[in-house]
């Protein structure tokens, strides 16, 4: 039933597993001896974050932040609303922001600036999906799973109107589902 809304599979379940393992190995090397705090930007990145932290062979702490700039639409409004802020003091932490998709970059640019003002030792960005052709903010991820075309994708935590997050792969949503072209 969920699969009926998918036009095509963009990234398979197996490709996701391989990439997350690879990213985890790289992050393990890069953060050796550091004070790693992983921050998941809810809700979309929760599945990626869970898999990624299991692929990292270092002690780390985690926290969650919930922001909104989409509502139930398909494009960012550009207005960032903090729904849940972090609980952990960031002073001296090496922060890794874990995001599901880097699109325009407006929301993540805002979050990064806000969090850097809290005394972090460093901030890097890990995104599962990167859509560089839609970028309007001056932002480049430090860790990127897949560069994807400008299509509306769901699955592996990504949603449309809070649906399709539980698909085990990344799929392109049929335009008739969201009123697209």
Short mmCIF file of C-alpha atoms in Angstrom, two decimals:
data_model
loop_
_atom_site.label_atom_id
_atom_site.label_comp_id
_atom_site.label_asym_id
_atom_site.label_seq_id
_atom_site.Cartn_x
_atom_site.Cartn_y
_atom_site.Cartn_z
CA UNK A 1 0.00 0.00 0.00
CA UNK A 2 2.76 2.49 0.89
CA UNK A 3 4.70 1.36 -2.17
CA UNK A 4 1.78 2.35 -4.41
CA UNK A 5 2.60 6.03 -3.80
CA UNK A 6 6.19 5.63 -5.01
CA UNK A 7 7.12 6.48 -8.58
CA UNK A 8 10.58 4.90 -8.32
CA UNK A 9 13.17 3.80 -5.77
CA UNK A 10 16.02 6.29 -5.73
CA UNK A 11 18.23 4.70 -3.04
CA UNK A 12 17.75 1.06 -2.06
CA UNK A 13 17.77 -0.35 1.44
CA UNK A 14 21.11 -2.06 0.74
CA UNK A 15 22.68 1.15 -0.61
CA UNK A 16 21.55 2.97 2.54
CA UNK A 17 23.17 0.35 4.80
CA UNK A 18 26.46 0.48 2.89
CA UNK A 19 26.62 4.28 2.89
CA UNK A 20 25.75 4.64 6.59
CA UNK A 21 28.49 2.13 7.46
CA UNK A 22 30.99 4.07 5.35
CA UNK A 23 29.99 7.41 6.89
CA UNK A 24 30.25 5.90 10.38
CA UNK A 25 33.78 4.69 9.69
CA UNK A 26 34.84 8.13 8.43
CA UNK A 27 33.26 9.92 11.40
CA UNK A 28 34.99 7.47 13.77
CA UNK A 29 38.37 8.46 12.28
CA UNK A 30 37.61 12.19 12.20
CA UNK A 31 36.31 12.40 15.78
CA UNK A 32 38.86 10.16 17.50
CA UNK A 33 39.82 11.83 20.80
CA UNK A 34 37.09 14.46 20.52
CA UNK A 35 34.00 15.19 22.61
CA UNK A 36 31.36 14.08 20.06
CA UNK A 37 27.77 15.20 20.48
CA UNK A 38 25.41 14.05 17.74
CA UNK A 39 22.30 16.16 17.27
CA UNK A 40 19.39 14.77 15.31
CA UNK A 41 17.12 17.28 13.63
CA UNK A 42 13.70 15.71 14.16
CA UNK A 43 11.72 14.12 12.81
CA UNK A 44 13.21 13.21 9.46
CA UNK A 45 16.72 12.30 10.56
CA UNK A 46 15.80 9.95 13.41
CA UNK A 47 16.26 6.72 11.41
CA UNK A 48 19.50 7.93 9.83
CA UNK A 49 20.77 9.07 13.23
CA UNK A 50 19.97 5.72 14.89
CA UNK A 51 21.78 3.76 12.19
CA UNK A 52 24.69 6.23 11.97
CA UNK A 53 25.42 6.26 15.71
CA UNK A 54 25.55 2.46 15.70
CA UNK A 55 28.12 2.67 12.87
CA UNK A 56 30.39 5.00 14.89
CA UNK A 57 32.92 3.24 17.10
CA UNK A 58 33.45 6.04 19.64
CA UNK A 59 31.85 7.23 22.85
CA UNK A 60 29.33 9.94 22.02
CA UNK A 61 26.33 11.68 23.44
CA UNK A 62 23.15 12.49 21.59
CA UNK A 63 20.44 15.09 21.72
CA UNK A 64 17.47 16.08 19.62
CA UNK A 65 16.22 19.30 18.16
CA UNK A 66 12.93 19.82 16.38
CA UNK A 67 12.52 22.68 13.95
CA UNK A 68 9.99 23.44 11.27
CA UNK A 69 10.11 25.42 8.08
CA UNK A 70 7.83 23.29 5.90
CA UNK A 71 4.50 22.71 7.64
CA UNK A 72 2.61 20.32 5.39
CA UNK A 73 4.00 21.81 2.17
CA UNK A 74 6.76 20.58 -0.11
CA UNK A 75 9.01 23.67 -0.11
CA UNK A 76 10.68 25.48 2.79
CA UNK A 77 8.90 28.62 3.90
CA UNK A 78 12.25 30.11 4.95
CA UNK A 79 10.86 30.87 8.41
CA UNK A 80 12.48 28.63 11.02
CA UNK A 81 10.50 27.75 14.12
CA UNK A 82 12.26 25.99 17.03
CA UNK A 83 9.79 23.45 18.39
CA UNK A 84 12.22 21.59 20.70
CA UNK A 85 15.63 22.95 21.61
CA UNK A 86 18.62 20.96 22.87
CA UNK A 87 18.83 19.84 26.50
CA UNK A 88 22.64 19.46 26.67
CA UNK A 89 25.09 22.32 27.32
CA UNK A 90 27.11 22.72 24.11
CA UNK A 91 30.15 24.42 25.60
CA UNK A 92 33.30 22.63 24.39
CA UNK A 93 31.40 19.94 22.49
CA UNK A 94 32.32 18.78 19.00
CA UNK A 95 28.87 18.95 17.48
CA UNK A 96 27.76 16.79 14.57
CA UNK A 97 24.37 17.90 13.25
CA UNK A 98 22.65 14.91 11.66
CA UNK A 99 20.09 15.84 9.02
CA UNK A 100 17.96 13.79 6.65
CA UNK A 101 18.16 16.10 3.63
CA UNK A 102 20.01 19.29 2.78
CA UNK A 103 17.82 21.18 0.34
CA UNK A 104 17.83 25.00 0.24
CA UNK A 105 20.03 25.00 3.34
CA UNK A 106 18.13 27.89 4.94
CA UNK A 107 17.00 25.96 8.00
CA UNK A 108 20.36 24.28 8.60
CA UNK A 109 22.25 27.55 8.08
CA UNK A 110 20.06 29.17 10.75
CA UNK A 111 20.52 26.25 13.17
CA UNK A 112 24.28 26.11 12.64
CA UNK A 113 24.70 29.82 13.37
CA UNK A 114 22.47 29.60 16.44
CA UNK A 115 24.32 26.59 17.88
CA UNK A 116 27.80 27.98 17.14
CA UNK A 117 26.94 30.94 19.36
CA UNK A 118 26.64 28.52 22.32
CA UNK A 119 30.36 27.83 22.72
CA UNK A 120 30.82 24.66 20.70
CA UNK A 121 34.37 23.50 19.98
CA UNK A 122 33.35 22.63 16.40
CA UNK A 123 30.29 22.05 14.25
CA UNK A 124 30.04 19.72 11.29
CA UNK A 125 27.06 18.55 9.27
CA UNK A 126 26.19 15.01 8.23
CA UNK A 127 23.33 14.73 5.79
CA UNK A 128 21.93 11.59 4.27
CA UNK A 129 20.72 13.34 1.12
CA UNK A 130 22.07 16.44 -0.58
CA UNK A 131 20.24 18.49 -3.23
CA UNK A 132 22.93 21.05 -4.17
CA UNK A 133 20.96 22.44 -7.13
CA UNK A 134 18.35 23.81 -4.71
CA UNK A 135 20.85 25.40 -2.32
CA UNK A 136 20.28 29.08 -1.57
CA UNK A 137 22.19 29.31 1.73
CA UNK A 138 26.02 29.24 1.88
CA UNK A 139 26.28 25.73 3.29
CA UNK A 140 28.13 22.54 2.33
CA UNK A 141 27.82 19.31 4.32
CA UNK A 142 30.94 17.75 5.81
CA UNK A 143 29.50 14.26 5.37
CA UNK A 144 27.03 13.45 2.63
CA UNK A 145 25.40 10.15 1.81
CA UNK A 146 23.91 10.71 -1.61
CA UNK A 147 23.63 13.67 -3.96
CA UNK A 148 20.14 13.47 -5.42
CA UNK A 149 18.19 15.30 -8.14
CA UNK A 150 15.47 17.83 -7.38
CA UNK A 151 12.67 15.34 -6.83
CA UNK A 152 10.30 14.97 -3.89
CA UNK A 153 11.57 12.01 -1.89
CA UNK A 154 10.22 10.04 1.06
CA UNK A 155 11.22 7.02 3.11
CA UNK A 156 13.91 6.18 5.67
CA UNK A 157 12.57 8.94 7.90
CA UNK A 158 11.60 11.46 5.23
CA UNK A 159 7.92 12.22 4.92
CA UNK A 160 5.18 13.94 3.07
CA UNK A 161 2.56 15.26 5.50
CA UNK A 162 3.89 12.88 8.22
CA UNK A 163 3.47 9.79 6.02
CA UNK A 164 5.94 7.39 4.30
CA UNK A 165 8.71 7.73 6.94
CA UNK A 166 8.66 3.98 7.54
CA UNK A 167 9.67 2.95 4.02
CA UNK A 168 13.05 1.13 4.22
CA UNK A 169 14.37 2.91 1.11
CA UNK A 170 14.35 6.41 -0.41
CA UNK A 171 11.68 6.74 -3.06
CA UNK A 172 10.37 9.46 -5.33
CA UNK A 173 6.79 10.26 -4.38
CA UNK A 174 4.28 10.26 -7.24
CA UNK A 175 3.42 13.90 -8.04
CA UNK A 176 -0.32 13.23 -7.86
CA UNK A 177 0.10 12.44 -4.15
CA UNK A 178 1.39 15.91 -3.26
CA UNK A 179 -0.15 17.93 -6.09
CA UNK A 180 3.09 18.27 -8.03
CA UNK A 181 3.69 18.52 -11.75
#
